[in-house]
Amino acid sequence: MATKQQTTFQGIMQSLESRNFAPIYILMGEESYYIDQIADYMANQILSPEEKDFNLTVCFGSDATAGQIADMARRYPMMAEHQVIIVKEAQNVRSLEPLEKYLRTPVNSTILVWCHKNGKIDARKKVISLAQAVGVVFESKKLRDYQLPDFIQNYLKARQATIDPKSTQMIVEAVGADLNRLTSELDKLLIAMPDNDRRITPELVEKEIGVSKEFNSFELRDAVIRKDTLKANRIIKYFDSNPKAGSLFAFLPLFFAYFQNLMIVHYAPKKETEADIAHALDMHTAWGARDYALGLQNYPSRKTMEIISKIREIDAKSKGLDNPSTSAGELMKELIFFILH
């Protein structure tokens, strides 16, 4: 009998690797990457090659009804301990009543994997509570921008590679939060790395992904922190001429996060050292604290608050609020001028 499993991606994977299986896995959400990772493991690792011929079934929600899937789930495995049924694109299955009926008395030798992408099943539906009682319900959520650097570092660490913060930010800006595309780009970098040097550098990112190591939001943020007006204006001009290289929408969240944290540091009881700053911001390392130490010198608390207010104003204007005609390029210039003067 399977024990109660965690409903995090890491928890589910640990349970699967320990061969602690549940009769039903409802995998749903906006982020398809985790759903695919779990389903692929189920398809490839639970059954031996000889067992797969009779005990692995993969179907699509547009081709099968919940009744047909429930009937398959009631079958017993042939010359194996389990049968695995993977329902892809399960959001296309219309009525879930037959699945609800099955989940009241599921077959323990069946592992039913229900892959519902591009959204989630209404939590008020009976199928969710029934599945939670006997198996696993997992919501695969999109990662927020601030979570992407950790994802990148952990992904590369598991493959014996390292990456510096600048390269990480370059990748985040160029690729975004689509984890399937992000991991594909990371794999491309891993293949291009020499065997004797497992470090990902800005030069490698520039070559393989095509983002400039000089003109990107990370460099713009650095120029603003240091009050390097010439460099900041050069980058803004480049962004205005090359929208794919960088845009207002790419660096606004980055700037807002920095100045919001800087305001926290301004009012922290202790901020004399980088270690104090790292503690105030609950940072894992003191590496990023030097940016805030410099920010304390260049941006007093009142100016910091005014900048935060200005970022919110520019964000609203970029979405068309009280702004009938000002372009994104002009808004970029307006914001950078305000911050630096």
mmCIF file of C-alpha atoms in Angstrom, residues 11 59 200 202 226 229 256 265 270:
data_model
loop_
_atom_site.group_PDB
_atom_site.id
_atom_site.type_symbol
_atom_site.label_atom_id
_atom_site.label_comp_id
_atom_site.label_asym_id
_atom_site.label_seq_id
_atom_site.Cartn_x
_atom_site.Cartn_y
_atom_site.Cartn_z
ATOM 1 C CA GLY A 11 8.447 15.065 -3.289
ATOM 2 C CA CYS A 59 -3.709 7.779 -24.764
ATOM 3 C CA ILE A 200 28.901 28.964 -18.333
ATOM 4 C CA PRO A 202 28.560 35.593 -20.634
ATOM 5 C CA ARG A 226 26.745 52.849 -10.029
ATOM 6 C CA THR A 229 24.975 57.858 -16.798
ATOM 7 C CA PHE A 256 11.380 47.499 -9.032
ATOM 8 C CA VAL A 265 17.882 48.019 3.626
ATOM 9 C CA LYS A 270 21.814 47.029 10.957
#
